[in-house]
Short mmCIF file of C-alpha atoms and ligand atoms in Angstrom, two decimals:
data_model
loop_
_atom_site.label_atom_id
_atom_site.label_comp_id
_atom_site.label_asym_id
_atom_site.label_seq_id
_atom_site.Cartn_x
_atom_site.Cartn_y
_atom_site.Cartn_z
CA UNK K 2 0.00 0.00 0.00
CA UNK K 3 1.39 3.44 -0.90
CA UNK K 4 0.99 6.76 0.95
CA UNK K 5 -1.68 8.06 -1.46
CA UNK K 6 -3.91 5.03 -0.86
CA UNK K 7 -3.34 5.21 2.90
CA UNK K 8 -4.23 8.89 2.95
CA UNK K 9 -7.46 8.19 1.04
CA UNK K 10 -8.45 5.48 3.53
CA UNK K 11 -7.63 7.63 6.56
CA UNK K 12 -9.50 10.60 5.12
CA UNK K 13 -12.60 8.58 4.25
CA UNK K 14 -12.85 5.80 6.80
CA UNK K 15 -10.73 6.40 9.89
CA UNK K 16 -11.60 8.88 12.62
CA UNK K 17 -9.65 12.09 12.12
CA UNK K 18 -6.68 11.92 14.50
CA UNK K 19 -4.26 14.61 15.49
CA UNK K 20 -1.32 12.33 16.21
CA UNK K 21 0.68 15.17 17.76
CA UNK K 22 1.57 18.47 16.11
CA UNK K 23 5.25 17.51 15.96
CA UNK K 24 4.44 14.68 13.53
CA UNK K 25 3.00 16.68 10.66
CA UNK K 26 0.35 15.23 8.31
CA UNK K 27 -0.54 11.67 7.34
CA UNK K 28 2.00 11.76 4.50
CA UNK K 29 4.73 12.10 7.10
CA UNK K 30 3.90 8.85 8.87
CA UNK K 31 5.28 5.49 7.80
CA UNK K 32 2.78 2.72 7.09
CA UNK K 33 4.31 -0.06 9.12
CA UNK K 34 4.30 -3.48 7.56
CA UNK K 35 6.80 -5.62 9.48
CA UNK K 36 8.67 -5.72 12.74
CA UNK K 37 11.46 -7.85 14.12
CA UNK K 38 13.73 -7.38 17.14
CA UNK K 39 14.34 -3.60 17.40
CA UNK K 40 13.45 -2.74 13.81
CA UNK K 41 10.18 -1.84 12.10
CA UNK K 42 9.85 -1.68 8.31
CA UNK K 43 7.33 0.31 6.28
CA UNK K 44 5.47 -0.67 3.11
CA UNK K 45 8.18 1.00 1.03
CA UNK K 46 10.83 -1.26 2.59
CA UNK K 47 12.40 1.51 4.70
CA UNK K 48 13.72 0.35 8.08
CA UNK K 49 13.51 2.28 11.34
CA UNK K 50 15.13 1.65 14.72
CA UNK K 51 12.18 1.55 17.10
CA UNK K 52 13.07 3.69 20.13
CA UNK K 53 9.40 3.79 21.06
CA UNK K 54 9.14 0.00 21.57
CA UNK K 55 5.91 -0.06 19.54
CA UNK K 56 3.44 1.62 21.88
CA UNK K 57 5.73 0.52 24.73
CA UNK K 58 4.46 -3.05 24.28
CA UNK K 59 7.68 -4.27 22.63
CA UNK K 60 10.21 -3.60 25.40
CA UNK K 61 11.49 -7.18 24.91
CA UNK K 62 11.99 -6.34 21.23
CA UNK K 63 9.49 -7.24 18.54
CA UNK K 64 8.70 -10.96 18.20
CA UNK K 65 11.12 -12.19 20.82
CA UNK K 66 11.86 -15.80 19.70
CA UNK K 67 10.80 -17.21 23.09
CA UNK K 68 7.49 -15.32 22.88
CA UNK K 69 6.82 -16.73 19.42
CA UNK K 70 7.59 -20.28 20.60
CA UNK K 71 5.39 -20.02 23.71
CA UNK K 72 2.50 -18.33 21.91
CA UNK K 73 2.60 -20.86 19.07
CA UNK K 74 2.59 -23.79 21.50
CA UNK K 75 -0.30 -22.32 23.51
CA UNK K 76 -2.33 -21.53 20.37
CA UNK K 77 -2.24 -25.22 19.46
CA UNK K 78 -3.78 -26.27 22.80
CA UNK K 79 -6.19 -23.55 23.96
CA UNK K 80 -6.16 -19.83 23.42
CA UNK K 81 -9.50 -18.71 24.83
CA UNK K 82 -11.37 -20.06 27.81
CA UNK K 83 -14.06 -19.23 30.34
CA UNK K 84 -13.04 -16.80 33.03
CA UNK K 85 -15.24 -18.56 35.59
CA UNK K 86 -13.24 -21.80 35.13
CA UNK K 87 -9.58 -22.20 35.94
CA UNK K 88 -6.88 -22.94 33.39
CA UNK K 89 -3.24 -23.88 33.81
CA UNK K 90 -1.51 -20.79 32.27
CA UNK K 91 -3.73 -18.53 34.39
CA UNK K 92 -2.82 -20.40 37.58
CA UNK K 93 0.87 -20.44 36.68
CA UNK K 94 0.80 -16.69 36.06
CA UNK K 95 -0.82 -15.95 39.46
CA UNK K 96 1.89 -18.05 41.10
CA UNK K 97 4.73 -16.50 39.04
CA UNK K 98 3.70 -12.94 39.93
CA UNK K 99 3.07 -13.85 43.57
CA UNK K 100 6.64 -15.13 43.83
CA UNK K 101 8.02 -12.07 42.07
CA UNK K 102 6.07 -9.69 44.31
CA UNK K 103 5.95 -11.44 47.70
CA UNK K 104 4.55 -8.35 49.44
CA UNK K 105 1.76 -8.03 46.86
CA UNK K 106 1.01 -11.70 46.19
CA UNK K 107 -2.65 -11.43 45.09
CA UNK K 108 -3.36 -10.68 41.43
CA UNK K 109 -6.25 -10.26 39.04
CA UNK K 110 -5.81 -10.11 35.28
CA UNK K 111 -7.38 -7.75 32.78
CA UNK K 112 -6.64 -6.82 29.19
CA UNK K 113 -5.49 -3.20 28.84
CA UNK K 114 -3.60 -0.76 31.03
CA UNK K 115 -6.73 1.37 31.41
CA UNK K 116 -8.66 -1.72 32.58
CA UNK K 117 -6.09 -2.33 35.28
CA UNK K 118 -6.31 1.26 36.54
CA UNK K 119 -10.11 1.14 36.71
CA UNK K 120 -9.85 -2.15 38.60
CA UNK K 121 -7.14 -0.81 40.94
CA UNK K 122 -9.20 2.21 41.90
CA UNK K 123 -12.29 0.13 42.52
CA UNK K 124 -10.10 -2.17 44.64
CA UNK K 125 -8.85 0.78 46.73
CA UNK K 126 -12.36 2.10 47.14
CA UNK K 127 -13.80 -1.27 48.21
CA UNK K 128 -10.89 -1.94 50.58
CA UNK K 129 -11.00 1.47 52.29
CA UNK K 130 -14.67 2.37 52.00
CA UNK K 131 -13.46 5.71 50.60
CA UNK K 132 -14.17 7.41 47.29
CA UNK K 133 -11.86 10.36 46.54
CA UNK K 134 -8.77 9.62 44.43
CA UNK K 135 -5.79 11.88 43.83
CA UNK K 136 -3.47 11.90 40.82
CA UNK K 137 -0.58 14.06 39.60
CA UNK K 138 -1.33 17.06 37.37
CA UNK K 139 1.26 15.65 34.91
CA UNK K 140 0.03 12.05 35.16
CA UNK K 141 -1.58 9.81 32.53
CA UNK K 142 -3.41 6.62 33.45
CA UNK K 143 -5.45 5.56 30.44
CA UNK K 144 -8.09 6.47 27.93
CA UNK K 145 -11.33 4.83 29.05
CA UNK K 146 -13.85 7.59 28.63
CA UNK K 147 -14.73 8.12 32.26
CA UNK K 148 -12.48 7.21 35.18
CA UNK K 149 -8.98 6.85 33.71
CA UNK K 150 -9.31 9.93 31.51
CA UNK K 151 -10.56 11.87 34.49
CA UNK K 152 -7.37 10.89 36.30
CA UNK K 153 -5.15 11.66 33.30
CA UNK K 154 -4.65 15.27 34.27
CA UNK K 155 -1.85 15.67 31.74
CA UNK K 156 -4.60 15.67 29.08
CA UNK K 157 -7.36 18.25 28.98
CA UNK K 158 -10.11 16.96 31.24
CA UNK K 159 -12.41 19.65 29.92
CA UNK K 160 -12.49 17.87 26.54
CA UNK K 161 -14.47 14.99 28.08
CA UNK K 162 -18.25 14.98 28.17
CA UNK K 163 -18.43 14.02 31.85
CA UNK K 164 -15.64 13.97 34.41
CA UNK K 165 -15.69 11.30 37.12
CA UNK K 166 -16.51 12.72 40.56
CA UNK K 167 -14.04 12.59 43.43
CA UNK K 168 -10.95 12.85 41.19
CA UNK K 169 -8.50 15.64 42.03
CA UNK K 170 -5.03 16.62 40.88
CA UNK K 171 -2.06 17.43 43.05
CA UNK K 172 1.14 19.09 41.83
CA UNK K 173 3.64 16.65 40.33
CA UNK K 174 7.16 16.98 41.77
CA UNK K 175 8.63 18.35 38.54
CA UNK K 176 11.87 19.67 39.99
CA UNK K 177 13.27 21.02 36.71
CA UNK K 178 10.37 23.47 36.65
CA UNK K 179 9.59 23.83 40.36
CA UNK K 180 6.79 26.41 40.58
CA UNK K 181 8.05 27.37 44.04
CA UNK K 182 11.57 27.95 42.76
CA UNK K 183 12.96 25.52 45.35
CA UNK K 184 15.55 22.75 45.17
CA UNK K 185 15.20 19.23 46.48
CA UNK K 186 15.95 17.84 49.05
CA UNK K 187 16.30 21.16 50.97
CA UNK K 188 12.71 22.01 49.94
CA UNK K 189 11.39 19.14 52.15
CA UNK K 190 8.86 18.61 49.36
CA UNK K 191 6.91 21.81 50.05
CA UNK K 192 4.92 21.17 46.85
CA UNK K 193 3.48 18.07 48.52
CA UNK K 194 2.51 19.91 51.71
CA UNK K 195 0.68 22.61 49.73
CA UNK K 196 -0.95 20.06 47.42
CA UNK K 197 -2.25 17.94 50.28
CA UNK K 198 -3.59 20.94 52.17
CA UNK K 199 -5.59 21.81 49.07
CA UNK K 200 -6.62 18.18 48.53
CA UNK K 201 -7.89 17.94 52.11
CA UNK K 202 -10.04 20.98 51.41
CA UNK K 203 -11.24 19.51 48.11
CA UNK K 204 -12.24 16.01 49.23
CA UNK K 205 -15.94 15.41 48.75
CA UNK K 206 -16.01 12.17 50.74
CA UNK K 207 -13.70 9.85 52.63
CA UNK K 208 -10.53 9.64 50.52
CA UNK K 209 -9.47 6.25 49.12
CA UNK K 210 -6.18 6.45 47.25
CA UNK K 211 -3.52 8.30 45.31
CA UNK K 212 -2.50 6.97 41.91
CA UNK K 213 1.04 7.68 40.69
CA UNK K 214 3.64 6.46 38.23
CA UNK K 215 7.16 5.78 39.57
CA UNK K 216 8.28 7.84 36.56
CA UNK K 217 5.67 10.15 34.99
CA UNK K 218 6.20 9.01 31.42
CA UNK K 219 3.71 10.89 29.23
CA UNK K 220 4.06 13.99 31.40
CA UNK K 221 7.65 14.31 30.16
CA UNK K 222 9.55 11.48 31.89
CA UNK K 223 9.49 13.21 35.28
CA UNK K 224 11.39 11.36 38.01
CA UNK K 225 10.17 12.34 41.50
CA UNK K 226 13.10 13.30 43.76
CA UNK K 227 14.53 10.81 46.22
CA UNK K 228 12.44 10.65 49.39
CA UNK K 229 9.32 12.18 47.82
CA UNK K 230 7.39 8.92 47.63
CA UNK K 231 8.40 7.99 51.17
CA UNK K 232 6.88 11.21 52.46
CA UNK K 233 3.82 10.81 50.23
CA UNK K 234 3.23 7.29 51.56
CA UNK K 235 3.42 8.55 55.16
CA UNK K 236 0.94 11.33 54.39
CA UNK K 237 -1.44 8.88 52.72
CA UNK K 238 -1.27 6.50 55.68
CA UNK K 239 -2.22 9.38 57.99
CA UNK K 240 -5.37 9.79 55.88
CA UNK K 241 -6.09 6.01 55.62
CA UNK K 242 -5.44 6.26 51.89
CA UNK K 243 -3.71 3.65 49.72
CA UNK K 244 -0.85 4.25 47.30
CA UNK K 245 -1.45 2.79 43.84
CA UNK K 246 1.61 2.58 41.59
CA UNK K 247 0.73 2.49 37.91
CA UNK K 248 3.71 0.50 36.59
CA UNK K 249 2.37 0.24 33.07
CA UNK K 250 5.54 1.87 31.76
CA UNK K 251 8.01 1.05 34.54
CA UNK K 252 7.46 -2.64 35.31
CA UNK K 253 9.50 -5.68 34.42
CA UNK K 254 13.01 -4.39 33.92
CA UNK K 255 12.52 -1.10 32.17
CA UNK K 256 13.91 1.19 34.89
CA UNK K 257 17.00 -0.92 35.56
CA UNK K 258 15.22 -2.85 38.31
CA UNK K 259 12.44 -5.42 37.93
CA UNK K 260 9.85 -2.90 39.26
CA UNK K 261 10.01 0.89 39.27
CA UNK K 262 9.05 1.07 42.95
CA UNK K 263 12.30 -0.67 43.90
CA UNK K 264 14.06 2.68 43.38
CA UNK K 265 11.96 4.15 46.19
CA UNK K 266 11.92 3.28 49.86
CA UNK K 267 8.25 2.35 49.68
CA UNK K 268 6.16 -0.54 48.52
CA UNK K 269 2.82 0.51 47.05
CA UNK K 270 -0.39 -1.00 48.41
CA UNK K 271 -1.56 -1.76 44.89
CA UNK K 272 0.54 -2.14 41.73
CA UNK K 273 -0.63 -2.38 38.13
CA UNK K 274 1.29 -3.59 35.10
CA UNK K 275 0.53 -3.76 31.38
CA UNK K 276 2.23 -2.71 28.09
CA UNK K 277 5.17 -5.18 27.59
CA UNK K 278 3.87 -7.46 30.35
CA UNK K 279 2.33 -9.58 27.56
CA UNK K 280 5.50 -9.47 25.43
CA UNK K 281 3.43 -7.74 22.73
CA UNK K 282 0.01 -9.20 23.53
CA UNK K 283 -2.52 -7.29 25.62
CA UNK K 284 -2.73 -8.42 29.23
CA UNK K 285 -2.64 -6.37 32.43
CA UNK K 286 -2.57 -7.17 36.12
CA UNK K 287 -3.52 -5.60 39.44
CA UNK K 288 -1.46 -6.86 42.39
CA UNK K 289 -2.03 -6.28 46.09
CA UNK K 290 -1.69 -7.61 49.63
CA UNK K 291 -3.69 -10.45 51.19
CA UNK K 292 -5.40 -7.99 53.51
CA UNK K 293 -6.49 -5.49 50.86
CA UNK K 294 -7.73 -8.26 48.56
CA UNK K 295 -9.76 -9.80 51.39
CA UNK K 296 -11.30 -6.51 52.55
CA UNK K 297 -12.26 -5.57 49.01
CA UNK K 298 -13.81 -8.97 48.23
CA UNK K 299 -15.77 -8.80 51.49
CA UNK K 300 -17.23 -5.57 50.12
CA UNK K 301 -18.21 -7.14 46.79
CA UNK K 302 -15.08 -6.54 44.71
CA UNK K 303 -14.53 -8.42 41.49
CA UNK K 304 -12.72 -7.45 38.29
CA UNK K 305 -12.55 -9.33 35.03
CA UNK K 306 -13.07 -9.17 31.25
CA UNK K 307 -14.17 -11.89 28.82
CA UNK K 308 -10.57 -12.32 27.63
CA UNK K 309 -8.81 -11.49 30.90
CA UNK K 310 -7.83 -15.03 31.79
CA UNK K 311 -7.28 -16.40 28.31
CA UNK K 312 -4.57 -19.09 28.36
CA UNK K 313 -2.87 -17.39 25.41
CA UNK K 314 -2.50 -14.06 27.22
CA UNK K 315 -1.58 -15.63 30.56
CA UNK K 316 1.08 -17.82 28.95
CA UNK K 317 2.45 -14.70 27.22
CA UNK K 318 2.59 -12.90 30.58
CA UNK K 319 4.43 -15.77 32.22
CA UNK K 320 6.91 -16.08 29.36
CA UNK K 321 7.69 -12.37 29.31
CA UNK K 322 8.42 -12.39 33.06
CA UNK K 323 10.69 -15.41 32.58
CA UNK K 324 12.54 -13.64 29.77
CA UNK K 325 13.04 -10.47 31.85
CA UNK K 326 14.35 -12.43 34.83
CA UNK K 327 16.38 -15.12 33.03
CA UNK K 328 17.96 -12.72 30.53
CA UNK K 329 18.52 -10.12 33.30
CA UNK K 330 17.00 -7.40 31.14
CA UNK K 331 16.96 -4.98 34.08
CA UNK K 332 20.77 -4.90 34.00
CA UNK K 333 20.67 -4.45 30.26
CA UNK K 334 18.33 -1.44 30.75
CA UNK K 335 20.71 0.08 33.28
CA UNK K 336 23.57 -0.35 30.78
CA UNK K 337 21.57 1.34 27.99
CA UNK K 338 20.67 4.21 30.35
CA UNK K 339 24.36 4.87 31.03
CA UNK K 340 25.21 4.87 27.35
CA UNK K 341 22.40 7.20 26.33
CA UNK K 342 22.78 9.62 29.23
CA UNK K 343 26.55 9.75 28.66
CA UNK K 344 26.07 10.62 24.98
CA UNK K 345 23.54 13.37 25.77
CA UNK K 346 25.76 14.82 28.49
CA UNK K 347 28.44 15.20 25.80
CA UNK K 348 25.95 16.80 23.37
CA UNK K 349 24.78 19.17 26.13
CA UNK K 350 28.28 20.64 26.35
CA UNK K 351 27.70 22.03 22.89
CA UNK K 352 23.97 22.55 22.53
CA UNK K 353 22.17 25.04 24.76
CA UNK K 354 18.83 23.47 23.84
CA UNK K 355 19.52 20.34 25.93
CA UNK K 356 18.03 21.56 29.19
CA UNK K 357 17.62 18.38 31.20
CA UNK K 358 18.51 14.69 30.80
CA UNK K 359 16.51 12.37 33.00
CA UNK K 360 14.74 9.05 33.44
CA UNK K 361 15.84 5.55 34.34
CA UNK K 362 16.80 2.47 32.37
CA UNK K 363 15.07 2.50 29.01
CA UNK K 364 12.55 5.20 29.93
CA UNK K 365 14.52 8.37 29.26
CA UNK K 366 13.66 11.99 28.55
CA UNK K 367 15.66 14.87 27.13
CA UNK K 368 13.94 18.20 27.75
CA UNK K 369 14.61 20.84 25.11
CA UNK K 370 14.61 24.55 25.91
CA UNK K 371 15.32 27.73 23.95
CA UNK K 372 17.41 29.10 26.77
CA UNK K 373 18.70 27.36 29.88
CA UNK K 374 17.94 30.39 32.07
CA UNK K 375 14.34 31.04 30.99
CA UNK K 376 13.66 27.35 30.20
CA UNK K 377 11.24 28.36 27.44
CA UNK K 378 10.13 25.03 25.89
CA UNK K 379 11.71 24.34 22.49
CA UNK K 380 8.75 22.63 20.82
CA UNK K 381 9.93 23.74 17.35
CA UNK K 382 13.36 22.21 17.84
CA UNK K 383 11.76 18.97 18.90
CA UNK K 384 9.56 18.85 15.78
CA UNK K 385 12.69 19.33 13.62
CA UNK K 386 14.62 16.63 15.50
CA UNK K 387 11.67 14.24 15.22
CA UNK K 388 11.34 14.75 11.47
CA UNK K 389 15.07 14.50 10.82
CA UNK K 390 15.24 11.28 12.85
CA UNK K 391 12.25 9.76 11.09
CA UNK K 392 13.75 10.58 7.72
CA UNK K 393 17.04 8.95 8.77
CA UNK K 394 15.43 5.81 10.22
CA UNK K 395 14.74 6.40 13.91
CA UNK K 396 11.35 6.45 15.65
CA UNK K 397 10.73 8.05 19.05
CA UNK K 398 7.90 9.99 20.67
CA UNK K 399 7.61 13.52 21.92
CA UNK K 400 6.10 14.18 25.34
CA UNK K 401 5.76 16.98 27.87
CA UNK K 402 3.72 18.41 30.70
CA UNK K 403 0.31 19.86 29.94
CA UNK K 404 0.65 21.19 26.41
CA UNK K 405 4.44 21.30 26.18
CA UNK K 406 5.85 18.93 23.54
CA UNK K 407 9.51 19.50 24.23
CA UNK K 408 10.73 16.21 25.69
CA UNK K 409 12.40 13.60 23.47
CA UNK K 410 11.15 10.37 25.05
CA UNK K 411 13.43 7.44 24.28
CA UNK K 412 12.11 3.96 25.03
CA UNK K 413 14.49 1.53 23.32
CA UNK K 414 13.70 -2.15 23.73
CA UNK K 415 15.68 -3.62 26.63
CA UNK K 416 17.26 -6.09 24.21
CA UNK K 417 18.80 -3.31 22.06
CA UNK K 418 22.41 -4.01 21.14
CA UNK K 419 25.21 -1.48 21.71
CA UNK K 420 25.50 -1.10 17.96
CA UNK K 421 21.78 -0.24 17.64
CA UNK K 422 22.00 2.28 20.49
CA UNK K 423 25.08 3.88 18.88
CA UNK K 424 23.30 4.10 15.53
CA UNK K 425 20.27 5.78 17.12
CA UNK K 426 22.51 8.17 19.06
CA UNK K 427 24.38 9.11 15.90
CA UNK K 428 21.07 9.98 14.16
CA UNK K 429 19.97 12.03 17.21
CA UNK K 430 23.32 13.82 17.34
CA UNK K 431 23.02 14.82 13.67
CA UNK K 432 19.36 15.81 14.18
CA UNK K 433 20.27 18.08 17.11
CA UNK K 434 23.14 19.60 15.11
CA UNK K 435 20.71 20.36 12.28
CA UNK K 436 18.08 21.83 14.60
CA UNK K 437 20.73 23.93 16.35
CA UNK K 438 21.65 25.58 13.05
CA UNK K 439 18.24 27.20 12.73
CA UNK K 440 16.59 27.10 16.13
CA UNK K 441 19.13 26.57 18.82
CA UNK K 442 22.27 28.17 20.01
CA UNK K 443 25.62 26.87 21.11
CA UNK K 444 26.51 26.85 24.76
CA UNK K 445 28.92 29.65 25.69
CA UNK K 446 31.67 27.05 26.10
CA UNK K 447 31.11 25.73 22.57
CA UNK K 448 30.79 29.22 21.08
CA UNK K 449 34.15 30.23 22.60
CA UNK K 450 35.97 27.38 20.83
C1 LIG T 504 1.19 5.07 32.75
C2 LIG T 504 0.07 4.55 31.91
N1 LIG T 504 -0.98 3.96 32.50
C3 LIG T 504 -2.01 3.46 31.79
C4 LIG T 504 -2.02 3.53 30.42
C5 LIG T 504 -3.18 2.97 29.64
O1 LIG T 504 -2.84 1.80 29.00
P1 LIG T 504 -3.73 1.22 27.81
O2 LIG T 504 -3.52 2.15 26.64
O3 LIG T 504 -3.17 -0.15 27.57
O4 LIG T 504 -5.13 1.21 28.24
C6 LIG T 504 -0.97 4.14 29.76
C7 LIG T 504 -0.97 4.26 28.29
O5 LIG T 504 -0.13 4.82 27.66
C8 LIG T 504 0.12 4.66 30.51
O6 LIG T 504 1.15 5.25 29.93
#
């Protein structure tokens, strides 16, 4: 299929989609036809390094050979089954996750990330008898049209027809742009104190939970400062509220540890995972303690979908966990993080537009600014870098907090080789050089040379 035919189909039969202003029109987007390992190929035969890991579902790489083997074997025996009966892959997956998360040994399975968030919030509400839920103003938790969108404050809630009641935002700890002009840790997380004082005033009922990502991915790869989550957990406990960690983007190796929460000195009460959990197939999980599961069930809790316990999806979940653990992909992520951050630190010596380099493992963000003092977001530079990279065979996504699109988000598959990372970095280096010629400026050190 060529671009002209694709454009005709999109214009006549698909819903009009924006796709992000940095991407340009339909003609600018490849029509993907094939994927393997870390590479996707379009209908014209052009190859791209996929530093977006599909839609984050291919963090093991596309079509990992062990995933193909396991899925093929399972397909031959049973791929769909009743969710009121038991089946072996489902049972094995419960056990596998329980052993991986001994403090949160109880799990339920669903299909999408949004499903898991809906189910996690219902779980918190049934376990606490509360209703109000807090989320970060730069957070994203899904696209179901009611609850998860209402908690995705990084999008415009006012675009939705109806917003779910008892959902309130608190200020994300976005230290690079601290609205109080403070520095952590000396600030003692003042933003949290102010946010919670406001939240206390806003609650419309007994509060139930706070939902948070260990790294706020879509909000611009924001990493909360060390100690922030520990204080948040204490504050929540004082209010009998639960901490839900949405680990859709941070679970299973991606941050350099098996779970994102392992970087913090807290264990959440409820943890959700999705995206690459199924190794490319859609399955999600909600995990919690014995006590929370029991309390919630006593109050009528249940969560499922027709396909939630399909043997095919559960076997995929178990295999992907085995791959992450047996191939030690967390260490591989940590190695890739070092390589990418090191390369950008070098580029930052020359290019003023590189304002901040952050993230963990294979969830990294480079925030672009017009000026390091004023920190004016460099959305134009990012659009140029995106287009140059796409043209030269590299895919990534642009993200940012509430309307800013100035963060290069790099999510390479954990299985990326050094050679692939170097190739992607070389394209990004050239793209930044090009963008600097028209939109950026050199750092004073580079200009003096
Ligand atoms: C942190 C986070 N939570 C939840 C979701 C929703 O997942 P899904 O699109 O599978 O419903 C996303 C999607 O990008 C996400 O980034």
